[in-house]
Coordinates of C-alpha atoms and ligand atoms in Angstrom, one line a residue:
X109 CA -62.2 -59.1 11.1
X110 CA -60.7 -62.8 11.3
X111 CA -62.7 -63.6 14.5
X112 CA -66.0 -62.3 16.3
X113 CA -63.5 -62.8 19.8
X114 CA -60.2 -63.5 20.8
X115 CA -60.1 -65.3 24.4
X116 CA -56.8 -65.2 25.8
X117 CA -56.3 -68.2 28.0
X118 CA -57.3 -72.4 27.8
X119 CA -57.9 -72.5 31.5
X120 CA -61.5 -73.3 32.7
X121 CA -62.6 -69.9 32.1
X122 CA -61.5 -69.3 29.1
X123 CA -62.5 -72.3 27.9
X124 CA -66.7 -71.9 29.2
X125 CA -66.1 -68.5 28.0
X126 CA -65.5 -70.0 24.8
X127 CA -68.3 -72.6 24.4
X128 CA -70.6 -70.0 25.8
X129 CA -70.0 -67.4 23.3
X130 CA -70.2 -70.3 20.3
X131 CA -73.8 -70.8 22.2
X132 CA -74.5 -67.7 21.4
X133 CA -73.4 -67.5 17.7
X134 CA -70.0 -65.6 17.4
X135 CA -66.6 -67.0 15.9
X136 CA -64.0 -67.5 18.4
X137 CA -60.6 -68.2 18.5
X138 CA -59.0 -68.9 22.0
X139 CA -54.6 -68.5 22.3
X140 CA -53.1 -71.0 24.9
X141 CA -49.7 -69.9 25.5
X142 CA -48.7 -73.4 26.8
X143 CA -47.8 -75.9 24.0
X144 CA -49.5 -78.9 26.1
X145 CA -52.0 -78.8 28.6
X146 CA -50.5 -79.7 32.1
X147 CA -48.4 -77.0 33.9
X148 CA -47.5 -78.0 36.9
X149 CA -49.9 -76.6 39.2
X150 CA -52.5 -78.6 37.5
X151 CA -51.3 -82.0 38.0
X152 CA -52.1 -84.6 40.7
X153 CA -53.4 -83.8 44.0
X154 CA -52.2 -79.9 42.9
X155 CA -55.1 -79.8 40.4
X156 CA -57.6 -81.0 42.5
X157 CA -60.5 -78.2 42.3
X158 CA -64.2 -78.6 44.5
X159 CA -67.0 -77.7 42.2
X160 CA -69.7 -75.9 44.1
X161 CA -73.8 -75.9 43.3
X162 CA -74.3 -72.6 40.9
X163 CA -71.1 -74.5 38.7
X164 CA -72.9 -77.5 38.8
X165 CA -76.2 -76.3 37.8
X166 CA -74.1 -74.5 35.0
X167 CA -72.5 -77.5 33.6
X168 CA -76.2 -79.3 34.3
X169 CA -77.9 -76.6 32.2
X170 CA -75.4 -77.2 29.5
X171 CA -75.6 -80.7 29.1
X172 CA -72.0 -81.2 30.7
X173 CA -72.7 -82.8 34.4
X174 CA -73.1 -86.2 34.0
X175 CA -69.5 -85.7 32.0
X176 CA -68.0 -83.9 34.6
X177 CA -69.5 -86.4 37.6
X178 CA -68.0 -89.6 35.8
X179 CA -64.8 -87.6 35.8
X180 CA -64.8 -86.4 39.3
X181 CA -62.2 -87.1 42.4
X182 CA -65.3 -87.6 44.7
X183 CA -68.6 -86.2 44.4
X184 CA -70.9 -85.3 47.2
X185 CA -75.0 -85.2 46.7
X186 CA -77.2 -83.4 49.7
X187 CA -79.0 -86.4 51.4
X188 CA -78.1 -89.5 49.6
X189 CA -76.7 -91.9 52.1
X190 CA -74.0 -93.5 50.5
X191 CA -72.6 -90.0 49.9
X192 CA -70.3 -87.8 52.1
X193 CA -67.3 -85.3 51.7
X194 CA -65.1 -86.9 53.7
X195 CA -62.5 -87.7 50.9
X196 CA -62.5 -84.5 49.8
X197 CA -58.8 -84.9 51.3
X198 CA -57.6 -85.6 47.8
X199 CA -57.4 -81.5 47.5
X200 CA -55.9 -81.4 50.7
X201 CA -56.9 -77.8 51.1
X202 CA -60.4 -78.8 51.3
X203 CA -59.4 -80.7 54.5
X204 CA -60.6 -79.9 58.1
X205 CA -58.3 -80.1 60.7
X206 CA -56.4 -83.0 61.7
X207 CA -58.4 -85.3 64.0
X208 CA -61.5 -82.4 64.2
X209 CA -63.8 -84.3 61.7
X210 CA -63.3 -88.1 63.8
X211 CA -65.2 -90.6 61.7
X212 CA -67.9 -88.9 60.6
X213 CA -69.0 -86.9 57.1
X214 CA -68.0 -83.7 56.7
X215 CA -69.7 -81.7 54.1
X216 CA -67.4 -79.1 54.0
X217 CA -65.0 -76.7 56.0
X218 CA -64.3 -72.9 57.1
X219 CA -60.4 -72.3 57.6
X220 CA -59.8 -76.0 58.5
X221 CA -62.5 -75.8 60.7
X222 CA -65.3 -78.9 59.4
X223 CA -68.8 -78.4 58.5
X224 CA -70.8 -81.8 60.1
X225 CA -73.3 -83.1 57.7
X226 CA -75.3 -84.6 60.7
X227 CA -75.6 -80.6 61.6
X228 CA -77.2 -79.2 58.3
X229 CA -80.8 -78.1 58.4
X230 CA -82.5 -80.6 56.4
X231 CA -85.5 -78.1 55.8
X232 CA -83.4 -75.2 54.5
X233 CA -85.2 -74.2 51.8
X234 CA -81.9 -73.0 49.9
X235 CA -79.8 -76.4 50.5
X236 CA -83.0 -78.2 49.7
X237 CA -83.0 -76.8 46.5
X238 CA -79.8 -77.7 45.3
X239 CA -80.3 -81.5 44.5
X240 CA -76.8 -81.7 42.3
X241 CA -74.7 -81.4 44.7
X242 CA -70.8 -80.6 44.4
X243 CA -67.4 -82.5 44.4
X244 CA -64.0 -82.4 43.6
X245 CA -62.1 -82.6 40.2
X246 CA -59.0 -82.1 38.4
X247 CA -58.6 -79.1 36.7
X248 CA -56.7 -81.1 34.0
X249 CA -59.8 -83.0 33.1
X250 CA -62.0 -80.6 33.5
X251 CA -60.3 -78.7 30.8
X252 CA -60.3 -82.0 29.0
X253 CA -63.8 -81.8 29.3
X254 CA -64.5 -78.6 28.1
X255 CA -62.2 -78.1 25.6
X256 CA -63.7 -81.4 23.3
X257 CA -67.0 -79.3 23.9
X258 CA -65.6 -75.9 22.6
X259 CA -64.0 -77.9 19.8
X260 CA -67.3 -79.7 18.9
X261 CA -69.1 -76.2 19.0
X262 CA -66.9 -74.8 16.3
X263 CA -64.5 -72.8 18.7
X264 CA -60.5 -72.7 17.5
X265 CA -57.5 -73.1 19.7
X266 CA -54.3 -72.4 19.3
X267 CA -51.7 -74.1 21.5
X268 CA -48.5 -72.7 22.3
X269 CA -49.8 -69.2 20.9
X270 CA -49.1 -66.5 23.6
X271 CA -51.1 -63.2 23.9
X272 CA -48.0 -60.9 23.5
X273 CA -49.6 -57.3 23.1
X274 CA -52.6 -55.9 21.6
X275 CA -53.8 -52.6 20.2
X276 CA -57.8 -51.9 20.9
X277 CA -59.7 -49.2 18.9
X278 CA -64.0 -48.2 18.7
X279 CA -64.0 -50.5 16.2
X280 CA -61.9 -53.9 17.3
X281 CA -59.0 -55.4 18.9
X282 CA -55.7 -56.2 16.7
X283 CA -54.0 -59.2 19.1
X284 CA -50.1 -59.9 18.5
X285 CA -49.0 -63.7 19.1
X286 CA -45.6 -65.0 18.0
X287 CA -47.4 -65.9 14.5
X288 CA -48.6 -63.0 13.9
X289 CA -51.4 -60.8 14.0
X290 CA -55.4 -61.5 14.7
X291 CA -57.9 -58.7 13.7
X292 CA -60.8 -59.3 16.5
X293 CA -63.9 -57.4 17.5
X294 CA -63.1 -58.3 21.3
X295 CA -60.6 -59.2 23.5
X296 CA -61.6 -61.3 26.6
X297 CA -58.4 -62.1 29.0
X298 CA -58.8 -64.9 30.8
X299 CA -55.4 -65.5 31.4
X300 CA -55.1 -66.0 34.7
X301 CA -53.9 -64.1 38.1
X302 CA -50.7 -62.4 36.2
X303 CA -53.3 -61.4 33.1
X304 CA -51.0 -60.3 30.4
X305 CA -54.7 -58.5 29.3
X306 CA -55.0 -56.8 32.7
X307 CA -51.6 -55.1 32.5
X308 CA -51.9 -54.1 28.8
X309 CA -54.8 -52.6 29.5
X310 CA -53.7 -50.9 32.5
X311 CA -56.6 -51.8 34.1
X312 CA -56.3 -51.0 38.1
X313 CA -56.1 -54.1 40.1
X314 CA -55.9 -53.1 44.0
X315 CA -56.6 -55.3 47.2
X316 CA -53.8 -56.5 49.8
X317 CA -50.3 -58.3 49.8
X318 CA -50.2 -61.7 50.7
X319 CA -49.8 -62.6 54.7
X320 CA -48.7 -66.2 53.8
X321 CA -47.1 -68.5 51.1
X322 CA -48.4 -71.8 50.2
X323 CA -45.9 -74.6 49.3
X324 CA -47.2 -78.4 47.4
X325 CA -44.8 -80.1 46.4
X326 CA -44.0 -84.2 45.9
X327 CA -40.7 -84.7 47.6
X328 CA -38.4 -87.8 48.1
X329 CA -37.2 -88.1 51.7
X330 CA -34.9 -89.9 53.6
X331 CA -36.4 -90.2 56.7
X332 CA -40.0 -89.8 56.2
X333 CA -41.6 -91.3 59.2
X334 CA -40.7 -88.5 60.7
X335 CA -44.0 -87.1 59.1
X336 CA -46.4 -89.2 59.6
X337 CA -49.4 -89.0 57.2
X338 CA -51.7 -87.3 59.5
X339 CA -53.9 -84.9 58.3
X340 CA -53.2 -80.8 58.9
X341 CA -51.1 -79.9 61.5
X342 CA -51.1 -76.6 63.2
X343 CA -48.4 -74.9 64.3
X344 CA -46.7 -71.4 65.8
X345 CA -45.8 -70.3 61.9
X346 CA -48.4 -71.7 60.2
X347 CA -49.7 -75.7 59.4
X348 CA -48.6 -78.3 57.1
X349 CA -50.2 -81.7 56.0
X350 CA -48.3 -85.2 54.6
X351 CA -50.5 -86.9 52.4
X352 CA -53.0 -88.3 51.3
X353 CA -49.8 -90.3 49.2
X354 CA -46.2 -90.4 50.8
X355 CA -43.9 -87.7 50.2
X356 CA -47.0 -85.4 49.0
X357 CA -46.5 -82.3 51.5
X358 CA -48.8 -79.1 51.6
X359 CA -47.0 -76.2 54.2
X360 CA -48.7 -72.9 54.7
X361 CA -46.5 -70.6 56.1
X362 CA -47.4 -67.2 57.8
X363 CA -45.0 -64.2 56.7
X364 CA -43.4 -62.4 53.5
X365 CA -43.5 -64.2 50.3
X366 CA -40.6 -65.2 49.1
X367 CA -38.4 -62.8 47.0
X368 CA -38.6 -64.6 43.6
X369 CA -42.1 -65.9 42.8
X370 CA -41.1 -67.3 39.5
X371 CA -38.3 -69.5 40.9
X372 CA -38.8 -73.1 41.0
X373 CA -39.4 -74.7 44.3
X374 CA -36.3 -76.8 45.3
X375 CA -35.5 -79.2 47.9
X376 CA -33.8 -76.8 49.8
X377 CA -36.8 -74.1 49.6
X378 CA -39.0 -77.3 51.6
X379 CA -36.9 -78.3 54.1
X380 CA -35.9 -74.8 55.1
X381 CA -39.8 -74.1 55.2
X382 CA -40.6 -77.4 57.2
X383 CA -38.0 -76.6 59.4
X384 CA -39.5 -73.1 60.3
X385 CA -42.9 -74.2 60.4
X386 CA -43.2 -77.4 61.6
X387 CA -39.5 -78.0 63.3
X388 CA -38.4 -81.1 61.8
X389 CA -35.8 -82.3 59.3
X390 CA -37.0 -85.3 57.4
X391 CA -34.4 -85.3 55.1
X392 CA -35.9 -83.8 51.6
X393 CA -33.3 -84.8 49.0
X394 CA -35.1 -83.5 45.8
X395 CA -38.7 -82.4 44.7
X396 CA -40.4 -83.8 41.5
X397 CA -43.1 -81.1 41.2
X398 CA -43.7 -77.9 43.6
X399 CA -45.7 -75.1 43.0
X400 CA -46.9 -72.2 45.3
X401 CA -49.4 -70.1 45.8
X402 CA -50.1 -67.1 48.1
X403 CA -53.4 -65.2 49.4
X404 CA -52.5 -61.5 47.5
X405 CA -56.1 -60.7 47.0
X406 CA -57.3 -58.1 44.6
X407 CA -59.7 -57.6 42.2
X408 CA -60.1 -55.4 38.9
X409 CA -61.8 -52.2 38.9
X410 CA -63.9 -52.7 36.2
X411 CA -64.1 -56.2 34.3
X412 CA -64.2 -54.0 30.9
X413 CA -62.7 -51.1 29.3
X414 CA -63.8 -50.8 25.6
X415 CA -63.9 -53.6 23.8
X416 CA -61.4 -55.6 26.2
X417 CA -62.9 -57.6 28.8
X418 CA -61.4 -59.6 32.0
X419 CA -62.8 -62.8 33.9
X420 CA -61.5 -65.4 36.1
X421 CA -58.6 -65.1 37.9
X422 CA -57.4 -62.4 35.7
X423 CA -60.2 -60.1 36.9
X424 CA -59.9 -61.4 40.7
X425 CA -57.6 -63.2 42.6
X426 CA -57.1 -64.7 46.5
X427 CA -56.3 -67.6 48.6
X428 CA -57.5 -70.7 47.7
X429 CA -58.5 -71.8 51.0
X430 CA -62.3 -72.2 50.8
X431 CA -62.3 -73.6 46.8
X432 CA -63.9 -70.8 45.1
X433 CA -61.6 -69.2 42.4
X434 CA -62.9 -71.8 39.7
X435 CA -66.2 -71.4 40.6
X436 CA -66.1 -68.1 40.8
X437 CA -64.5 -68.2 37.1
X438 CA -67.1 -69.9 35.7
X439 CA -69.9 -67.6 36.8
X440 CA -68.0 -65.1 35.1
X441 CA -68.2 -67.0 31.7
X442 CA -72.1 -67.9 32.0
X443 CA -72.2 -64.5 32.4
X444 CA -70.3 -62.7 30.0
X445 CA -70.8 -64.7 27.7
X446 CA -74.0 -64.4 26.4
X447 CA -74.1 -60.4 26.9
X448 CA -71.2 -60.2 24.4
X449 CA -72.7 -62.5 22.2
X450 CA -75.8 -60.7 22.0
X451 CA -73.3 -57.6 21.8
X452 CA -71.4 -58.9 18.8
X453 CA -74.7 -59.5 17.2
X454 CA -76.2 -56.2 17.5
X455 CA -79.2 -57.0 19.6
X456 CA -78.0 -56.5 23.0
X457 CA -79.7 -53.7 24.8
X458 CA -78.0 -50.5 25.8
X459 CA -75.8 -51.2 28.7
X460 CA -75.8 -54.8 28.6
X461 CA -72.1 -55.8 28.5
X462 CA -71.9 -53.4 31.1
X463 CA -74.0 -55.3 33.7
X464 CA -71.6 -58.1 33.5
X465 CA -69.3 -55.9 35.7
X466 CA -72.5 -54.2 38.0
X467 CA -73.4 -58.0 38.2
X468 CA -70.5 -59.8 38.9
X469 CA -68.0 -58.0 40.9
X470 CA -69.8 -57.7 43.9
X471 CA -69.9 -61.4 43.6
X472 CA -66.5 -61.8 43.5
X473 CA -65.7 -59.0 46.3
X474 CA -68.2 -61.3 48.2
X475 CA -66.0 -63.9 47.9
X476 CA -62.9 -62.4 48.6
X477 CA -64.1 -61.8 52.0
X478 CA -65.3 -65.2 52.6
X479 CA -61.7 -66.1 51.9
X480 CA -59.6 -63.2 53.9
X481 CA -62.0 -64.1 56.6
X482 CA -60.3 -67.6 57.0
X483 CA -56.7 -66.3 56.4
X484 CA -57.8 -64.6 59.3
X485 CA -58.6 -67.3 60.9
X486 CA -55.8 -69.2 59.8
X487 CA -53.0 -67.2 62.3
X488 CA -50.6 -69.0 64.2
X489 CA -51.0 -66.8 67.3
X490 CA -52.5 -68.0 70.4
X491 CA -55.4 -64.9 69.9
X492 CA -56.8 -66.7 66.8
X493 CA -56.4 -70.2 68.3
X494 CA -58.6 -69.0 70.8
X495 CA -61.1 -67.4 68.1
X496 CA -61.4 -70.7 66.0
X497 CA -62.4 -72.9 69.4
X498 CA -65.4 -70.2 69.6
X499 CA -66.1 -70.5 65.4
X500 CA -65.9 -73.6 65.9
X501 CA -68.6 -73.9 68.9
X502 CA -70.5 -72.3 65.9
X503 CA -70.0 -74.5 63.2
X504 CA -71.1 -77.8 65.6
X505 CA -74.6 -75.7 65.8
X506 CA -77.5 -76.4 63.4
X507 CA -77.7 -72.3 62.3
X508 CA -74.1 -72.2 62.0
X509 CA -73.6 -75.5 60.0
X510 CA -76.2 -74.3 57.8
X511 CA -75.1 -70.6 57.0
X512 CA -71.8 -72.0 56.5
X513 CA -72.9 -74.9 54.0
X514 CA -74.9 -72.4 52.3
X515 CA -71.9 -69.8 51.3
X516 CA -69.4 -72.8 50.5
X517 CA -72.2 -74.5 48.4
X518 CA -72.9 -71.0 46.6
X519 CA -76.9 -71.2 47.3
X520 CA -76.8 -68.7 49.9
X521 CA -75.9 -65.2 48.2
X522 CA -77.3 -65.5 44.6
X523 CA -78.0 -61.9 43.7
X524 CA -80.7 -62.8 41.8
X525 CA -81.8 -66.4 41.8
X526 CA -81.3 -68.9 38.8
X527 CA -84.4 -70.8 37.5
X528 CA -85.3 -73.9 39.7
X529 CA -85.5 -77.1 37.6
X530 CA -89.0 -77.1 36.9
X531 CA -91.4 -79.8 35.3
X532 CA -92.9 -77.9 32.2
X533 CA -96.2 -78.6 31.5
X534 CA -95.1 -81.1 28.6
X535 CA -92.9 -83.1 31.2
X536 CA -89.3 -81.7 29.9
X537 CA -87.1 -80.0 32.9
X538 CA -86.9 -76.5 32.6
X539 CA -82.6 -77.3 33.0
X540 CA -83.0 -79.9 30.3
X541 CA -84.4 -77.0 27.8
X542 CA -80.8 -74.6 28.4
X543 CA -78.5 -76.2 26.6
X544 CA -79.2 -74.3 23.3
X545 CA -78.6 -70.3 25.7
X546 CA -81.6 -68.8 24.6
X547 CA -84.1 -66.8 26.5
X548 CA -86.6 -69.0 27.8
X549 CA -90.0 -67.3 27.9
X550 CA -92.4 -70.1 30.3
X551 CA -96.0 -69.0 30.2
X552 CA -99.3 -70.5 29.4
X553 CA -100.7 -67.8 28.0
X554 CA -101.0 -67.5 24.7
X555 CA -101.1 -63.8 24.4
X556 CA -97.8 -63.0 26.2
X557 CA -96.3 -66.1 24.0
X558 CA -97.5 -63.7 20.7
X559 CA -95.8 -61.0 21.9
X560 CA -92.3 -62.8 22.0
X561 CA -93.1 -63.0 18.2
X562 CA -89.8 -61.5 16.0
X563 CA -87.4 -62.4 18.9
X564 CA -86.7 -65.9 16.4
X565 CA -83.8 -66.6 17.5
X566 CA -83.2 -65.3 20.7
X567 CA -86.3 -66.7 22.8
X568 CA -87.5 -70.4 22.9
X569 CA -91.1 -70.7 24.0
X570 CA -92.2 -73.1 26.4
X571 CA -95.7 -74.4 28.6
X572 CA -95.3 -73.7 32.3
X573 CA -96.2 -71.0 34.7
X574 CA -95.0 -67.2 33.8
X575 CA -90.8 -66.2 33.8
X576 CA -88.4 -65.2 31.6
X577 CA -85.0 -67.1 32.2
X578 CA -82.3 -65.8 30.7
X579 CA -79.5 -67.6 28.5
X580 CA -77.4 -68.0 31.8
X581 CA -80.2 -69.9 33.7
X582 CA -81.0 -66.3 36.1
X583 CA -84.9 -65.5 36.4
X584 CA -85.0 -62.2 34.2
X585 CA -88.6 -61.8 36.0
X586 CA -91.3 -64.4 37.4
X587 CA -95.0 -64.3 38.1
X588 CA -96.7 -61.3 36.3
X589 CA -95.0 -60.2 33.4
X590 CA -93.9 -56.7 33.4
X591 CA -95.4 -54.0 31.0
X592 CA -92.4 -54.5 28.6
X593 CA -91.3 -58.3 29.4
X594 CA -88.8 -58.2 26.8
X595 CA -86.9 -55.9 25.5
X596 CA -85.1 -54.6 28.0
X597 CA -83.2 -58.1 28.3
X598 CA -83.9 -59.2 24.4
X599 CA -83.2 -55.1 23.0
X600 CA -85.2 -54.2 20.4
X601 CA -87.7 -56.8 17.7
X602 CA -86.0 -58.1 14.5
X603 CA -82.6 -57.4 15.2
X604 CA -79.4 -60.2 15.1
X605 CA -81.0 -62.9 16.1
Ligands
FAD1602 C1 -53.6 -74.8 45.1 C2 -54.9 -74.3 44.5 C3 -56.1 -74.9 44.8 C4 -57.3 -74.4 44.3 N1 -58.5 -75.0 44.6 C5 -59.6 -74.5 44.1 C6 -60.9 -75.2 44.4 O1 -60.9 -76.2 45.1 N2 -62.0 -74.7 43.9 C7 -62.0 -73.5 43.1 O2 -63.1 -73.1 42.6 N3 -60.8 -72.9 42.8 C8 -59.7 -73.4 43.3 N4 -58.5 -72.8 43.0 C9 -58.5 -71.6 42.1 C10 -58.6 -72.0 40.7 O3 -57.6 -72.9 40.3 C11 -58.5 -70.8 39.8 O4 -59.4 -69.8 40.2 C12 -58.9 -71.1 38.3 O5 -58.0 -72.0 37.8 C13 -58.9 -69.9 37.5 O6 -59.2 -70.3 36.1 P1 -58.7 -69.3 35.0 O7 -59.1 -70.0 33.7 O8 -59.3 -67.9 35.3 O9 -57.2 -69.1 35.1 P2 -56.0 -70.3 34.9 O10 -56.5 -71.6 35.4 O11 -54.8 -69.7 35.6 O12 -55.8 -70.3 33.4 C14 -55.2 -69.3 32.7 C15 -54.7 -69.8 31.3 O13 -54.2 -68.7 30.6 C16 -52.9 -69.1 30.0 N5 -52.2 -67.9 29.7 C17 -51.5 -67.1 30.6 N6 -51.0 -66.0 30.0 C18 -51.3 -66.1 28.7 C19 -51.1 -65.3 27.5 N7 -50.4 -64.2 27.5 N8 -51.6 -65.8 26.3 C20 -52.3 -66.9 26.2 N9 -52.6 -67.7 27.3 C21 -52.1 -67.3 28.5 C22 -52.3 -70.0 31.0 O14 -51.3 -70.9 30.5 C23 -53.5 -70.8 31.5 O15 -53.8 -71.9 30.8 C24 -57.3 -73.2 43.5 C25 -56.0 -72.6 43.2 C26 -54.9 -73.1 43.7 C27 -53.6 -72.5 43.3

C-alpha cells in the first residue's frame, strides 16, 4: 500500500475527514482536482457558509473554535447581549424577508421567514445547552483553516491531482490521477454533489429534480438604481435580493433548470432572468463572477460499498436554503472518521464502518426535508403566500420560535446526544480532553477504570461521574455501565491500538 486512505476532495469535508482519520492514526493522502483553492462559488459573499451548534462543538472538541471564530463573517452566541444574527445578510441566503425582521435580532430564518430572538424560550433545556453558539464564515477560510491543521497532523495533499478512475478489490483501492497510480486501502469521495466516486461506484443516488435555479452573480450595471439594495423581494416567479454591496444580485427563480448546467453565467443569462422574475431591465452589461445552484435533492443509498466510502455533498445533496450542507458534511467526517480509522487498524468491532451509514443517513434524509419543506414554502403562487402568513403567525410564537431555532441550530434532533461539556473532577472540561479522538471512559470508580486496562491506546481515563464518550464527542452510554462497557464500541482487548 502507499497510503492507509485516499480522500478524494479539499472541500471542508474532505479536509475534517482528513484530520480526523490522522487523529486516529492512519496515512492519508487527500487529491484536490483544483490547482488553487478558490473556485468561484467559494469566493465573496458566494462562500459565505453559517456554522450551526453540533459543527461548532466539533471544531470546539478539536481545538479549532477559537480559530474558526476569529475568522468568522459574524458570529452569534445564545444570550450575550452585544450578540445578534442580524448581519447574517452577508450570506444573503441566510436573510429573512425584506422588511419582515424591522430592527430587531433575528436569530435565524425558515424559507425567508425570521426566527425573533426576543421569542426563544430562554429555559429550553436543548438551546440552553449549547453555549457556542453559531455564525457565518467563508468557506475559503474555513478550508484555510483546516487544511494548515491536516498539514500539521501529517496528512498529504495534492493540488491539481484529479480522481480520474479507480479499481476497488477485498483487499484495497488502486486510484488513477493524471500522475499516476496510488495503491490505497480505502477510498473516501468527498468530492462534492457531482462525486466522480459516486458514479464510479455506481452507487444509486435517487431523490427529486430541481423546482428552481439559483443565480449569484457580481454584475456591472448601467442603470442600477433601478434595484435598490433592499433586502429579498418576492415576486410571481420567484424572489431576488441586491446587496449587501452594489451590483451583488441573488435571483431564485421557480421553473426548469437551465439546459446546460456547466455553462458560465453571462450577462445575458441575468438580465433575461431579472427580467422574468422581477420585471426590470437595469441594464447588466457583464458579470465578473456568477455561479448557480439548484434544489435537485437526493441522497445515496448506502454511504459505502466495500472499501469505497461517500460523505458530504457527494453522499447527499439539496437546496441551500436553510445553511445545512456544510454542516451536514462535517458530521459525516466526525463520524466516519474514526470508525475507519479504528477499521484500518484492525480493532474496530464487527459492523462498525457500517454504522456510519445506519447512523448518518437518517440524519441527512432529516435534513433534506427541513430543506424541501422551505422550497415548499418558497412558491410564487398566491396558495403558498397565503401558507407563509400562517407559518409565519407560528414563528412570532414562543413554541414555534423555539422548535424552529432548535432544528436550524442542530440541538433538536441529535440521535444520540454528544457529551455536554462537563467539569471533571480535576477541573479540565470534558470538550477540552477530545482533541487527541480517543474513547473517553469518565468514572470514579476504580474498578470499572481497571477494566479499560489493554485498550492503551484507544481509551483515555478520566475522574468524573460514569460515560463512555466516544472519539466523535457522542455518549456511547452514561450512568451505569453496561455488563460489557467496552468492547462493543472499543472491539476486542490488545488489538491495533
Ligand atoms: C450558494 C450556497 C450557499 C450555501 N450555504 C451554506 C450554509 O450557509 N451552510 C451550510 O452548512 N452549507 C451551505 N451550503 C452547502 C455547502 O457549501 C456544501 O454542503 C459543502 O461545501 C459541501 O462540502 P464538500 O466538501 O462535501 O463538497 P465541496 O465543497 O463541493 O468540495 C468538493 C471538493 O472536491 C473537489 N473535487 C471534485 N471532483 C474531484 C475529483 N474527481 N478529484 C479530486 N477532487 C475533486 C472539488 O474541487 C472540491 O474542492 C451552501 C451551498 C451553496 C451552493
Amino acid at each position: 500500500m502507499d497510503v492507509d486512505v485516499v480522500v478524494a476532495g479539499a472541500g471542508p469535508v474532505g479536509l475534517m475527514l482528513a484530520c480526523e482519520l490522522r487523529l486516529g492514526g492512519v496515512s492519508v493522502l487527500v487529491l484536490e482536482r483544483e490547482a488553487e483553492p478558490g473556485a468561484v462559488h467559494k469566493t465573496g459573499a458566494m462562500g459565505a457558509r453559517s456554522i450551526n451548534a453540533p459543527t461548532a462543538d466539533a471544531f470546539h472538541r478539536r481545538g479549532l473554535l477559537e480559530e474558526v471564530r476569529r475568522a468568522a463573517l459574524m458570529w452569534f452566541t445564545p444570550g450575550a447581549p452585544d450578540s445578534d444574527a442580524s448581519d447574517l445578510d452577508a450570506s444573503d441566503l441566510d436573510a429573512p424577508d425584506s422588511g419582515a425582521a424591522g430592527p430587531l435580532p433575528f436569530a435565524g430564518h425558515f424559507a425567508g421567514l425570521p426566527v425573533r430572538v426576543d421569542r426563544l424560550d430562554p429555559g429550553d433545556p436543548d438551546l440552553a445547552a449549547h453555549t457556542l453558539g453559531g455564525g457565518a464564515i467563508s468557506v475559503l477560510d474555513l478550508e484555510a483553516i483546516l487544511e494548515r491543521r491536516a498539514r500539521a497532523l501529517g496528512a498529504e495533499i495534492r493540488r491539481g491531482c484529479p480522481l480520474t478512475g479507480f479499481d476497488a478489490g477485498d483487499d484495497g483501492v488502486t486510484v488513477a490521477t493524471p500522475a499516476g497510480r496510488v495503491r490505497a486501502g480505502w477510498l473516501a469521495g468527498c468530492d462534492g454533489g457531482r462525486s466522480t466516486v459516486r458514479r464510479l461506484a455506481a452507487m444509486a443516488f435517487p431523490g427529486t429534480d430541481p423546482e428552481f435555479t439559483g443565480r449569484q452573480a457580481m454584475v456591472e450595471m448601467t442603470e442600477p438604481n433601478l434595484l435598490p439594495l433592499s433586502g429579498w423581494v418576492r415576486t410571481g416567479r420567484g424572489s431576488y435580493a441586491h446587496g449587501p454591496v452594489p451590483g451583488r444580485l441573488h435571483i431564485v427563480e421557480y421553473g426548469p433548470p437551465p439546459a446546460d448546467r456547466n455553462a458560465p453565467v453571462t450577462a445575458e443569462e441575468i438580465a433575461g432572468c431579472l427580467r422574468r422574475v422581477a420585471g426590470i431591465d437595469p441594464g447588466v452589461v457583464s458579470v465578473s463572477a456568477g455561479t448557480r445552484y439548484t434544489d435537485a435533492t437526493r441522497q445515496a443509498v448506502t454511504y459505502r460499498a466495500g472499501r469505497v466510502l461517500l460523505a458530504g455533498d457527494a453522499a447527499h445533496i439539496h437546496s441551500p436554503a436553510g445553511g445545512q450542507g456544510l454542516n451536514l458534511g462535517v458530521g459525516d467526517a466526525m463520524n466516519l472518521g474514526w470508525k475507519l480509522a479504528a477499521t484500518v487498524r484492525g480493532w474496530a468491532p464487527e459492523g462498525l464502518l457500517d454504522t456510519y451509514t445506519e447512523e448518518r443517513r437518517p440524519v441527512g434524509a432529516w435534513v433534506q426535508g427541513w430543506s424541501d419543506a422551505q422550497t415548499a414554502l418558497g412558491r410564487p403562487d398566491a396558495r403558498t403566500a397565503a401558507l407563509r402568513a400562517v407559518v409565519a403567525d407560528l414563528l412570532d410564537t414562543v413554541p414555534g420560535a423555539t422548535y424552529a431555532m432548535k432544528q436550524i441550530s442542530g440541538v433538536g434532533r441529535l440521535r444520540g446526544r454528544v457529551a455536554p461539556d462537563l467539569v471533571l473532577d480535576d477541573g479540565s472540561l470534558l470538550a477540552g480532553r477530545c482533541r487527541t479522538a480517543r474513547f473517553l471512559l469518565v468514572t470514579r470508580d476504580p474498578r470499572l477504570a481497571a477494566r479499560a486496562d489493554g485498550f492503551a491506546g484507544r481509551l483515555t481515563v478520566l475522574p468524573g461521574p460514569d460515560m463512555l464518550v466516544r472519539p466523535d464527542g457522542y455518549v456511547a452510554w452514561a450512568g451505569e455501565p453496561p455488563a460489557d462497557p467496552f468492547t462493543p464500541w472499543l472491539g476486542r482487548r490488545g488489538l491495533g491500538g
